[in-house]
Coordinates of C-alpha atoms in Angstrom, one line a residue:
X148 CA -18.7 18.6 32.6
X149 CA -16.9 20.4 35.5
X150 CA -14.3 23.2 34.3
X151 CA -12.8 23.2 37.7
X152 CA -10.7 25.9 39.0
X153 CA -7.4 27.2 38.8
X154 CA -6.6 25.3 34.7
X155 CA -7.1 27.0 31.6
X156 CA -10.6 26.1 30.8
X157 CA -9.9 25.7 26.9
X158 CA -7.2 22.6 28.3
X159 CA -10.0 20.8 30.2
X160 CA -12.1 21.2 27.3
X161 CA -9.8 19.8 25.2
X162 CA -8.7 16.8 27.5
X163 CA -12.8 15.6 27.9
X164 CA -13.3 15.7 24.1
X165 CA -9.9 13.4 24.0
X166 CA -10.6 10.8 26.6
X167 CA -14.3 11.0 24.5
X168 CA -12.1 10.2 21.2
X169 CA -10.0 7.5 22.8
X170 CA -13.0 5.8 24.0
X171 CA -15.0 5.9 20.9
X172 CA -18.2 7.8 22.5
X173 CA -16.9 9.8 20.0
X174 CA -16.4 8.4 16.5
X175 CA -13.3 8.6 14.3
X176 CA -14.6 11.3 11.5
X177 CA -17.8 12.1 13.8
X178 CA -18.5 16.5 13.7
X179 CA -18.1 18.1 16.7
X180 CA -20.1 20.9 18.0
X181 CA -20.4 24.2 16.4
X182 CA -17.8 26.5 18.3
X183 CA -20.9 28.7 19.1
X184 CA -23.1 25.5 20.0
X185 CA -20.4 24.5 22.7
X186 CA -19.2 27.6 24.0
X187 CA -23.3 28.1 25.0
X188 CA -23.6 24.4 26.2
X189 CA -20.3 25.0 28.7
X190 CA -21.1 28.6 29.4
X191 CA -17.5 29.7 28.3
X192 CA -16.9 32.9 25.7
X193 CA -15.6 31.0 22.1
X194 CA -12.6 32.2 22.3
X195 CA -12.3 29.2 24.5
X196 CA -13.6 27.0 22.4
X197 CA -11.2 28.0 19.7
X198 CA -8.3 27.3 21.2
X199 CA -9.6 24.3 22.3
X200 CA -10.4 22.8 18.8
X201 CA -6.9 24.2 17.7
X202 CA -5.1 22.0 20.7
X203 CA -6.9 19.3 19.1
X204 CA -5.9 19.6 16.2
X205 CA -2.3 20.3 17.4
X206 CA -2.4 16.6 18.9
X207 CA -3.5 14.5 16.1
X208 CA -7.8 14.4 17.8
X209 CA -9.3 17.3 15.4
X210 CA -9.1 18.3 11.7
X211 CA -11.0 21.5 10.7
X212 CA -12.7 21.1 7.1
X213 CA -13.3 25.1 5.5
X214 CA -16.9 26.3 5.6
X215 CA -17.8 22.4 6.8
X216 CA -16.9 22.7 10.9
X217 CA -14.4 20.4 12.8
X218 CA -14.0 16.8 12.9
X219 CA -12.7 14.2 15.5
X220 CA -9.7 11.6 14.7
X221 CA -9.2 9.2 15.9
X222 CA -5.4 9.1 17.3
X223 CA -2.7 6.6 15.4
X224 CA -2.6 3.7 18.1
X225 CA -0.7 1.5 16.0
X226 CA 2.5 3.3 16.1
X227 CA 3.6 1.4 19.7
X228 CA 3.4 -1.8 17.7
X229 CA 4.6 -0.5 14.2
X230 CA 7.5 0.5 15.8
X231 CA 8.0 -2.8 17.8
X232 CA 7.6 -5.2 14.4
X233 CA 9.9 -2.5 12.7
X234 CA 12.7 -3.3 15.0
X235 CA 12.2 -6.5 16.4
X236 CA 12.6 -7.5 12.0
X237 CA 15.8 -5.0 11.8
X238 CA 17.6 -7.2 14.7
X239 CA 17.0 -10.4 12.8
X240 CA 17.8 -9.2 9.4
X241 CA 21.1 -7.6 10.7
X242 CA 22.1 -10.6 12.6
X243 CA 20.8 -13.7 11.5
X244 CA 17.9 -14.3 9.0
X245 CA 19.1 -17.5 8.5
X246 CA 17.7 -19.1 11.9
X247 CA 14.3 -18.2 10.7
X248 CA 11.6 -19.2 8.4
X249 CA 10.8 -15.8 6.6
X250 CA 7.1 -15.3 5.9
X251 CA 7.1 -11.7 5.6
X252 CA 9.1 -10.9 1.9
X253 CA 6.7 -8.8 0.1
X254 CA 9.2 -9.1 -3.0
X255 CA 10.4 -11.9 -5.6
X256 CA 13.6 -13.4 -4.5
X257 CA 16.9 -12.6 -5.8
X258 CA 17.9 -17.0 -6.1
X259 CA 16.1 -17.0 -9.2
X260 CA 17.3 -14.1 -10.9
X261 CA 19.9 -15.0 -13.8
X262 CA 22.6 -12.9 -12.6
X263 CA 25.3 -13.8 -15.4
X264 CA 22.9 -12.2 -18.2
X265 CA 21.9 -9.0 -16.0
X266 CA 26.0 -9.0 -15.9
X267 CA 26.4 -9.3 -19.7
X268 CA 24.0 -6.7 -20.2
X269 CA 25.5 -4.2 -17.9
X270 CA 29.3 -4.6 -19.9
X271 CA 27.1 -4.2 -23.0
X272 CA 25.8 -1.4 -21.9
X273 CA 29.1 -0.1 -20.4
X274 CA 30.9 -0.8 -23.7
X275 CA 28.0 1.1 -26.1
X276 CA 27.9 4.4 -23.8
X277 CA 30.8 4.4 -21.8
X278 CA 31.6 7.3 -18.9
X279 CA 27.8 9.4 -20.5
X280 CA 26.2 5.7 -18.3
X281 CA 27.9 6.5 -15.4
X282 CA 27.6 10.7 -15.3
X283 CA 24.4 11.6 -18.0
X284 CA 21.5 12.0 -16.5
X285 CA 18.0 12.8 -17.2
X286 CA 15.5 13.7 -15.0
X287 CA 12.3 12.1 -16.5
X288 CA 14.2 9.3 -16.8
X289 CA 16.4 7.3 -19.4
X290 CA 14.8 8.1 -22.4
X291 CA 15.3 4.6 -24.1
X292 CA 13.5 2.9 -21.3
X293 CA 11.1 5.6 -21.4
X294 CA 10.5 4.4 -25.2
X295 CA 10.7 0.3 -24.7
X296 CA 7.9 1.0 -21.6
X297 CA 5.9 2.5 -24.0
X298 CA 6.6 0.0 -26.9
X299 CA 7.0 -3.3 -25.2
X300 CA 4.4 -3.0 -22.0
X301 CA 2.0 -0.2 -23.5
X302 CA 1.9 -1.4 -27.5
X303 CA 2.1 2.6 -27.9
X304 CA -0.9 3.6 -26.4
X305 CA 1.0 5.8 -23.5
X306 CA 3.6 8.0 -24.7
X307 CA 7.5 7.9 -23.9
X308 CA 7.3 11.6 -23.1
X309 CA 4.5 10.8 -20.8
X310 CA 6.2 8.4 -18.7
X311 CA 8.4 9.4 -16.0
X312 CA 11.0 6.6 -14.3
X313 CA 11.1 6.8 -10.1
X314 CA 12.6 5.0 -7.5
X315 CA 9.9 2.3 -6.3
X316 CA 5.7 2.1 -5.5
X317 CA 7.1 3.8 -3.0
X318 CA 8.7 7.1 -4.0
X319 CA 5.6 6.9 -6.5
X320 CA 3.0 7.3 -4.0
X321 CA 5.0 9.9 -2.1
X322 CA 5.6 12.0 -5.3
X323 CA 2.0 12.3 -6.2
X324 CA 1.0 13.1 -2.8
X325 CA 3.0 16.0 -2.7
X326 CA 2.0 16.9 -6.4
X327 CA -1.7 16.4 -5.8
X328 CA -2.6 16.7 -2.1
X329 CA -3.4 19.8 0.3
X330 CA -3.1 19.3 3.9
X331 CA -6.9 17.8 5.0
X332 CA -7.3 17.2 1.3
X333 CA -9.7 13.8 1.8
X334 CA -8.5 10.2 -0.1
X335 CA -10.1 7.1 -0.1
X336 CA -8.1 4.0 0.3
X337 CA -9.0 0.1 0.5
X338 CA -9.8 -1.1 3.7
X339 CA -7.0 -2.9 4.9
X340 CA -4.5 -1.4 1.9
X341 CA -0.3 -0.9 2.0
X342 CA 1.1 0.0 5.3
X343 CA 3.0 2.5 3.3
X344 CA 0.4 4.5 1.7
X345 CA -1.4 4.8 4.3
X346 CA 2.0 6.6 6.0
X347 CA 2.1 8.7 2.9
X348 CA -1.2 10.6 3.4
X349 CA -0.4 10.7 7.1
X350 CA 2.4 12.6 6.5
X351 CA 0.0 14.7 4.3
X352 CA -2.3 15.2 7.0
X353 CA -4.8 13.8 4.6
X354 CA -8.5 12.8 6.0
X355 CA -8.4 9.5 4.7
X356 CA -11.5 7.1 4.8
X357 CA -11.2 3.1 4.3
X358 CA -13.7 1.1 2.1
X359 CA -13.7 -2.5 2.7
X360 CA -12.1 -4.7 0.3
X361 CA -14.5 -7.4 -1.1
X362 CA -14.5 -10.6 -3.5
X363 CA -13.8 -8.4 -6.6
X364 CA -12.4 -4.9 -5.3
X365 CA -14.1 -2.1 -3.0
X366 CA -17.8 -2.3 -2.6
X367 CA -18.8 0.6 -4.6
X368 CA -22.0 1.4 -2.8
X369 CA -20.0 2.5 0.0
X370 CA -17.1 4.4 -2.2
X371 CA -20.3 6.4 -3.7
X372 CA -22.0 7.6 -0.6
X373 CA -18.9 8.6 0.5
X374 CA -18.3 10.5 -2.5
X375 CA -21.8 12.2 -2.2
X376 CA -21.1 13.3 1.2
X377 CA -17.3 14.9 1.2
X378 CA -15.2 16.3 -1.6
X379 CA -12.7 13.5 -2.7
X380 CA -9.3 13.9 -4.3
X381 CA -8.1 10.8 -4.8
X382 CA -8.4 6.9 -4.6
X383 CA -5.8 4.9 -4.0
X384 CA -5.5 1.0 -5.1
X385 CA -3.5 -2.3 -5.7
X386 CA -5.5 -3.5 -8.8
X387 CA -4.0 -7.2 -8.9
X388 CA -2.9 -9.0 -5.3
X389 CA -4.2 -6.5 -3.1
X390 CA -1.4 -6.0 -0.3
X391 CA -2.3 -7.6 2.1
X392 CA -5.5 -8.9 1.1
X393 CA -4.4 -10.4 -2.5
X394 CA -7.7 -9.2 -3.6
X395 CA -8.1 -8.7 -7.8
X396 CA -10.4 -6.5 -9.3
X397 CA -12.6 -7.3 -12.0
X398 CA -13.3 -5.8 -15.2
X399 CA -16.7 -4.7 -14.2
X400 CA -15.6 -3.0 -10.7
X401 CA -12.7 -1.0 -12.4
X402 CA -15.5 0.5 -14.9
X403 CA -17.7 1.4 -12.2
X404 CA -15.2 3.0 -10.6
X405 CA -13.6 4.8 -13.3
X406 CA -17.4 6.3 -14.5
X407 CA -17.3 7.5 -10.4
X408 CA -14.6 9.3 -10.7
X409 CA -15.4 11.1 -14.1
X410 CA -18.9 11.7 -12.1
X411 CA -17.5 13.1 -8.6
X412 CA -13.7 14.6 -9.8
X413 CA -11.4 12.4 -8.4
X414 CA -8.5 10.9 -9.1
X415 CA -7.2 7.0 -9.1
X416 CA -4.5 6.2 -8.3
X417 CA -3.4 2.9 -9.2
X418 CA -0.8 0.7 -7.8
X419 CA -0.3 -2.1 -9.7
X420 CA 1.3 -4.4 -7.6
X421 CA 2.6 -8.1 -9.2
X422 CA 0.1 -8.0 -12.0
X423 CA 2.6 -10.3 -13.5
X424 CA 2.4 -13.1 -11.8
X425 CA -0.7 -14.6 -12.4
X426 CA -1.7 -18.0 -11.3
X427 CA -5.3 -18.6 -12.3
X428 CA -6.4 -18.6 -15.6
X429 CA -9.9 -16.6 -14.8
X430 CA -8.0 -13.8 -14.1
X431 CA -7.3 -11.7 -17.3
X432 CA -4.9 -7.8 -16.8
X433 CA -6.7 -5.1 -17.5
X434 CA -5.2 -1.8 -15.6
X435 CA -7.7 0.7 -14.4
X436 CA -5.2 2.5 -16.8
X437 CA -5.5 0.5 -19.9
X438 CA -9.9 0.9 -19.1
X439 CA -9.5 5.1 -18.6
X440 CA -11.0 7.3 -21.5
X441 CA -10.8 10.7 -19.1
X442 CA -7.0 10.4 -17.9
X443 CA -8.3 9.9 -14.8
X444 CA -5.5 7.2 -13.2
X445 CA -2.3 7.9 -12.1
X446 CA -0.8 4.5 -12.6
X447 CA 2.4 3.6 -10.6
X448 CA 4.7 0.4 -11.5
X449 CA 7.3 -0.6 -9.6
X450 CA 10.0 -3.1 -11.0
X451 CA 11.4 -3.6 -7.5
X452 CA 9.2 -5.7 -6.1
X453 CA 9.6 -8.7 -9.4
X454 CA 12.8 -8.3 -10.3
X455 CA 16.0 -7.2 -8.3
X456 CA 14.9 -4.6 -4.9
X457 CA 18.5 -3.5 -5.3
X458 CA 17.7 -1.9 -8.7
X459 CA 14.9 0.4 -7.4
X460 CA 13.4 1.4 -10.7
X461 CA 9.7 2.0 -11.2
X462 CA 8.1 4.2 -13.4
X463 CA 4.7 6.3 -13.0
X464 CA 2.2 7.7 -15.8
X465 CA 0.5 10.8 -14.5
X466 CA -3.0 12.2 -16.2
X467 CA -2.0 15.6 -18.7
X468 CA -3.5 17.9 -16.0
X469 CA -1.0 16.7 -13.2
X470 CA 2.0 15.8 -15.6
X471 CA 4.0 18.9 -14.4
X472 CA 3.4 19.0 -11.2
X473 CA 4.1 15.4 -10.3
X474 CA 7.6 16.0 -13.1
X475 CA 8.3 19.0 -10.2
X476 CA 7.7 16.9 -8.0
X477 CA 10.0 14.0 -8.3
X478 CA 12.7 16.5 -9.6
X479 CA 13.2 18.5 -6.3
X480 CA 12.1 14.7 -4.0
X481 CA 16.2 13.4 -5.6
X482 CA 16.4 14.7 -9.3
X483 CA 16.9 11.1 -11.5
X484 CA 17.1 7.6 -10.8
X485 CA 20.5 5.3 -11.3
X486 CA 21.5 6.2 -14.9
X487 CA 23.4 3.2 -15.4
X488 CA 20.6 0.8 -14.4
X489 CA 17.9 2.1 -16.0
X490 CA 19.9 1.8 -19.3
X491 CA 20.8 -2.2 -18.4
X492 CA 16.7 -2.3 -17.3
X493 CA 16.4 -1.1 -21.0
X494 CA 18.5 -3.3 -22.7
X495 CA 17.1 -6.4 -20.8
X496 CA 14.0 -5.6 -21.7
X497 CA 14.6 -5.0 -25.7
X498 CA 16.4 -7.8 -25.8
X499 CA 13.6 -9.9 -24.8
X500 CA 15.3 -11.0 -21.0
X501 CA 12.6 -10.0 -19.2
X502 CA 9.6 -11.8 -20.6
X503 CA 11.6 -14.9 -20.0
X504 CA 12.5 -13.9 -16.5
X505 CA 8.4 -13.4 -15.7
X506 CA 7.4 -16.9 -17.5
X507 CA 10.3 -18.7 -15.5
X508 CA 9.1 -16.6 -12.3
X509 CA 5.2 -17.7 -13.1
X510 CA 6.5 -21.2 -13.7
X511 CA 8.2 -21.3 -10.2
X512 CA 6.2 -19.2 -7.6
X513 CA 3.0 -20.6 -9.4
X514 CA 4.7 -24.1 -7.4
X515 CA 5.6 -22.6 -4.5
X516 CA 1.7 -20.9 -4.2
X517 CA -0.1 -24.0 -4.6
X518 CA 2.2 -26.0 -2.4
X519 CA 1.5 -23.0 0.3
X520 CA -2.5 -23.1 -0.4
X521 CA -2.3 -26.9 0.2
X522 CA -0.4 -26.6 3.4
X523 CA -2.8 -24.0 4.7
X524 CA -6.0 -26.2 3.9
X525 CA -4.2 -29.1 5.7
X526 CA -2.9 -28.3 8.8
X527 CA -4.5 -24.8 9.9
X528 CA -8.2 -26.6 8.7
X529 CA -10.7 -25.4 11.4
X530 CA -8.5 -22.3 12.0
X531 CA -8.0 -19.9 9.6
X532 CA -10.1 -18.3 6.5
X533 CA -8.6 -17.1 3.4
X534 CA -9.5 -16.0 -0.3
X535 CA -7.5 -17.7 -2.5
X536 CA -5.5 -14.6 -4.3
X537 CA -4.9 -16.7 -8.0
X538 CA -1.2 -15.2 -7.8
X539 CA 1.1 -12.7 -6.4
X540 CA 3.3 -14.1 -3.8
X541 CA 1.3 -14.0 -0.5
X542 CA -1.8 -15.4 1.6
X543 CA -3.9 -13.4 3.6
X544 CA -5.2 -15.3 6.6
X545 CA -8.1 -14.7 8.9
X546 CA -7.9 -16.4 12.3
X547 CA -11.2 -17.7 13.5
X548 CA -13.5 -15.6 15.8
X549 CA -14.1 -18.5 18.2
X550 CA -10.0 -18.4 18.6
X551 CA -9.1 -15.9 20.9
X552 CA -5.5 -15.0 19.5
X553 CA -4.7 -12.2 18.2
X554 CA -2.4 -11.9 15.2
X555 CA 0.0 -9.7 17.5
X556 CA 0.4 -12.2 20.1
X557 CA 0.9 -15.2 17.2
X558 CA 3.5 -12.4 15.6
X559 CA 5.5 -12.5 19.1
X560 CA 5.0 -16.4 20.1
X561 CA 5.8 -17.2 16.3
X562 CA 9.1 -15.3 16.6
X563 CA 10.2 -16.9 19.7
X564 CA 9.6 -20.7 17.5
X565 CA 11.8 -19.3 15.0
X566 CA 8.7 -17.9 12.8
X567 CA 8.2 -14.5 10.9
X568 CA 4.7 -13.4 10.3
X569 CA 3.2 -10.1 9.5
X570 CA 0.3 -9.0 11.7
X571 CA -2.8 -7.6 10.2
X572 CA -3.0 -4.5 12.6
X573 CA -0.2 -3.0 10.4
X574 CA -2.8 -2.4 7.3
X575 CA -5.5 -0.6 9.0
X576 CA -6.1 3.5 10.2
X577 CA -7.6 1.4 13.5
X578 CA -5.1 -1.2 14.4
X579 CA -7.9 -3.2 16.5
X580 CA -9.7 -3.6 12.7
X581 CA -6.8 -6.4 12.0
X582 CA -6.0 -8.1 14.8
X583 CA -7.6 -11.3 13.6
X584 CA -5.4 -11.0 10.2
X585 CA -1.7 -12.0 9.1
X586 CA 0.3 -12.7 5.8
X587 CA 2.2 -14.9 5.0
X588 CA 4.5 -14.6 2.1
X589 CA 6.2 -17.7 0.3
X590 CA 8.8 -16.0 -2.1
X591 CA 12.0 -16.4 0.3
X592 CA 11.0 -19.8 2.1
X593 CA 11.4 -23.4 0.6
X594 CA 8.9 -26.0 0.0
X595 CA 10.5 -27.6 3.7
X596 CA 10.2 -24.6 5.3
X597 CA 6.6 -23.9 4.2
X598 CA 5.7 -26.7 5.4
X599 CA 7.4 -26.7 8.8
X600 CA 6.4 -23.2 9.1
X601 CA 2.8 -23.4 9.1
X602 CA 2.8 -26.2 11.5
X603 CA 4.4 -24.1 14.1
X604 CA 1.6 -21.5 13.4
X605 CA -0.9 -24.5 13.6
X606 CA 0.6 -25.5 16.8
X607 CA 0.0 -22.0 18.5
X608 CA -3.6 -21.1 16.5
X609 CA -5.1 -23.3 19.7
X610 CA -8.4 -23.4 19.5

């Protein structure tokens, strides 16, 4: 390596380990040298070497583990395109949605929802408390919907005091984060997983390592040699419908993974993303949460995403040792959640509204799924692979290595035909991991547009 003359050696140090970085001859997570080892090697003091590793750092290339050395990372190229999907789907929702078949909700549609009783609930509710639903509020949450959480979903076996009602997944992952995680602190998350987790524990500076996703959940062998080699705080998971692979766990995985974490100290955290929509009969719910004997899952439920996103009302059950911190934590992130509609969420739910709204949505998007599934088979044959999820809402679709499109360059030529997709690159630390992916989601298209939809796709999947 030439230090040249006249630039601050430390800076041309610094720029060769990059370009090494950028072009992999370095590997994401790979240790670097000693500072002692390198500053020997280049025949510079370590003072240089130092400040090298700490401009690394400064740039997104290095994180420094205490008493372990420092590590390379690998730099965030999906941001140029994250950015680009982000507005180019702004623009069409702001102006007109309506020109477009819309492949990308993530969420149960409002046409379904029986707005007339969620109305009649609401008087009902303003009648019995008056001005106190409007101006009390508590910041665990609504107390009564605290209790019919615990009664009605948990038969009793989680405490009302122990539950604590948030804004969304969302907010739920972000509380925790701050509640649980250091900066560097390391998580493990499914390999791909949520684009907005993985944004979380960015944001965290956490050192985050992907396990791939199989039939029935992570493959454990890898989860476990990574827990042997580096100190892990948490995992994070969708038990049921995997976003974006629509992967289930079974029984068998969640206990294997639960004795793991009572084995290496770490923490699950478990999104449990449209359990309640199940399609397949061979696939029973069992929460990692409803499996833990060591309160060792934080579980996170959002009601957003199944019933109205306007609501945003989740709720989130944290382990005894973490219970205060993650309270704290929520308190000072916006200090309580819509009064008002947590106490119509409540009354919906007592009154027995919401199991009937979940057997009419099973009853409809169980349709609409199979209907998708037979479209896929039939006209992207030859094209595309794909697990068949058994419920949720989406489809997660490979496109065939002997294709050579990408799923960014379908995103952009299926916008231009009047299609929304979302690419695979979004649900990956290395964007290049998912460029042969994309979802597509049928809760806001009709049977027509299903139909007419994946045609276009099949029209541009050339092989």
């Amino acid at each position: 390596m030439d230090l040249g003359r006249g630039k601050v050696k430390y800076l041309l140090i610094e720029k060769h380990i990059r370009n090494l970085i950028d072009k992999s001859e370095i590997r994401d997570g790979e240790k670097l040298p000693t500072i002692r080892q390198l500053a020997q090697l280049l025949k510079v003091n370590n003072v240089t070497i130092v400040n090298a590793y700490k401009s690394l750092q400064n740039k997104g290339y290095a994180v420094s583990k205490m008493g372990s050395g420092t590590y390379a990372k690998k730099r965030d190229t999906n941001k140029n395109f994250n950015r680009e999907y982000s507005r180019a789907l702004k623009k069409i929702f702001s102006n007109k949605i309506g020109n477009y078949i819309d492949f990308t909700g993530e969420m149960a549609s409002g046409e379904f929802f029986q707005i007339n009783f969620f109305k009649d609930v609401l008087n009902e509710v303003l009648d019995r408390d008056g001005s106190e639903a409007l101006i009390y509020q508590e910041p665990l949450g609504y107390e009564g919907l605290r209790r019919s959480i615990s009664d009605i979903f948990w038969k009793g076996s989680v405490n009302a005091e122990d539950i604590l009602i948030i804004s969304g997944a969302q907010q739920g992952i972000d509380v925790v984060s701050k509640a649980i995680l250091n900066t560097y602190d390391s998580v493990v998350v499914e390999k791909p997983t949520y684009s907005g987790a993985l944004s979380v524990f960015k944001s965290r500076r956490s050192d985050i390592f992907e396990i791939p996703i199989e039939k029935n959940g992570v493959n454990v062998d890898k989860l476990e040699k990574i827990l042997q080699k580096n100190n892990i705080k948490c995992f994070y998971t969708m038990s049921y419908f995997q976003n974006p692979s629509g992967i289930s766990y079974n029984d068998e995985k969640k206990k294997q993974i639960l004795r793991l974490a009572e084995i290496y100290n770490f923490y699950i955290i478990e999104d449990d993303y449209l359990s309640e929509l199940i399609y397949d009969s061979d696939i029973k719910y069992n929460s990692f949460k409803s499996l833990d004997q060591n309160d060792r899952v934080i579980y996170i439920k959002s009601f957003s995403k199944i019933f109205l996103p306007g609501i945003r009302i989740g709720y989130l059950i944290p382990p005894r040792k973490f219970r205060e911190n993650i309270q704290n934590s929520k308190i000072n992130t916006d200090i309580a959640t819509s009064s008002l509609m947590q106490r119509a969420l409540d009354l919906y739910i007592r009154k027995g509204m919401w199991k009937d709204y979940i057997d009419m949505l099973n009853i409809k998007y169980r349709d609409m799924y199979m209907y998708m599934e037979k479209c896929i088979v039939k006209y992207l044959k030859g094209k595309v692979d794909f697990i068949k999820p058994g419920g949720g809402l989406h489809f997660y679709l490979k496109i065939k290595d002997n294709i050579k499109m990408d799923s960014i360059t379908l995103f952009k030529e299926a916008r231009h035909r009047g299609v929304l997709i979302t690419p695979g690159s979004l649900y990956y630390k290395n964007p290049l991991e998912g460029k042969k992916y994309f979802k597509i989601a049928f809760s806001h298209v009709c049977r027509e547009n299903i139909k007419k939809g994946i045609q276009i796709l099949s029209d541009l999947i050339t092989v």
